[in-house]
Amino acid sequence: MSQQHNDYFRQQRLSAEREALFRQAAATSWQRQREIEAQPQAPFGQYLADYFIQ
């Protein structure tokens, strides 16, 4: 049954507009991830200490 669902949805095509929307959302998400990962971070040991204090 799951293979039938897989086959069905793989045969469905997105409109060009919807595909562009998803591609833009992915690009925005990747950019935001890069920005977050570029921010300074505390050492992992400090993260653990802060976590266990809670």
mmCIF file of C-alpha atoms in Angstrom:
data_model
loop_
_atom_site.group_PDB
_atom_site.id
_atom_site.type_symbol
_atom_site.label_atom_id
_atom_site.label_comp_id
_atom_site.label_asym_id
_atom_site.label_seq_id
_atom_site.Cartn_x
_atom_site.Cartn_y
_atom_site.Cartn_z
ATOM 1 C CA MET A 1 0.000 0.000 0.000
ATOM 2 C CA SER A 2 2.754 2.452 0.878
ATOM 3 C CA GLN A 3 4.458 1.692 -2.440
ATOM 4 C CA GLN A 4 1.216 2.579 -4.231
ATOM 5 C CA HIS A 5 1.060 5.897 -2.413
ATOM 6 C CA ASN A 6 4.696 6.529 -3.231
ATOM 7 C CA ASP A 7 4.129 5.788 -6.909
ATOM 8 C CA TYR A 8 1.020 7.956 -7.046
ATOM 9 C CA PHE A 9 2.625 11.020 -5.495
ATOM 10 C CA ARG A 10 5.806 10.686 -7.547
ATOM 11 C CA GLN A 11 3.676 10.827 -10.685
ATOM 12 C CA GLN A 12 2.032 14.085 -9.615
ATOM 13 C CA ARG A 13 3.729 17.187 -10.927
ATOM 14 C CA LEU A 14 3.962 20.535 -9.199
ATOM 15 C CA SER A 15 3.016 23.648 -11.074
ATOM 16 C CA ALA A 16 5.943 25.883 -11.990
ATOM 17 C CA GLU A 17 4.686 28.474 -9.501
ATOM 18 C CA ARG A 18 4.515 25.990 -6.640
ATOM 19 C CA GLU A 19 7.925 24.545 -7.466
ATOM 20 C CA ALA A 20 9.403 28.063 -7.501
ATOM 21 C CA LEU A 21 7.777 28.749 -4.135
ATOM 22 C CA PHE A 22 9.315 25.617 -2.595
ATOM 23 C CA ARG A 23 12.728 26.342 -4.117
ATOM 24 C CA GLN A 24 12.660 29.880 -2.704
ATOM 25 C CA ALA A 25 11.590 28.607 0.721
ATOM 26 C CA ALA A 26 14.464 26.100 0.687
ATOM 27 C CA ALA A 27 16.987 28.760 -0.337
ATOM 28 C CA THR A 28 15.758 31.090 2.405
ATOM 29 C CA SER A 29 15.955 28.283 4.955
ATOM 30 C CA TRP A 30 19.518 27.369 3.950
ATOM 31 C CA GLN A 31 20.583 31.002 4.148
ATOM 32 C CA ARG A 32 19.056 31.353 7.612
ATOM 33 C CA GLN A 33 20.795 28.156 8.727
ATOM 34 C CA ARG A 34 24.160 29.507 7.537
ATOM 35 C CA GLU A 35 23.534 32.754 9.438
ATOM 36 C CA ILE A 36 22.660 30.884 12.638
ATOM 37 C CA GLU A 37 25.665 28.573 12.357
ATOM 38 C CA ALA A 38 27.998 31.533 11.741
ATOM 39 C CA GLN A 39 27.066 33.151 15.064
ATOM 40 C CA PRO A 40 29.500 32.729 17.950
ATOM 41 C CA GLN A 41 28.698 29.805 20.217
ATOM 42 C CA ALA A 42 29.687 28.940 23.743
ATOM 43 C CA PRO A 43 31.901 25.869 24.142
ATOM 44 C CA PHE A 44 29.988 22.611 24.414
ATOM 45 C CA GLY A 45 31.035 22.153 28.034
ATOM 46 C CA GLN A 46 29.479 25.512 28.887
ATOM 47 C CA TYR A 47 26.314 24.526 27.035
ATOM 48 C CA LEU A 48 26.062 21.337 29.106
ATOM 49 C CA ALA A 49 26.698 23.182 32.363
ATOM 50 C CA ASP A 50 23.991 25.723 31.524
ATOM 51 C CA TYR A 51 21.612 22.944 30.516
ATOM 52 C CA PHE A 52 22.017 20.969 33.737
ATOM 53 C CA ILE A 53 21.604 24.079 35.902
ATOM 54 C CA GLN A 54 18.011 24.413 34.698
#
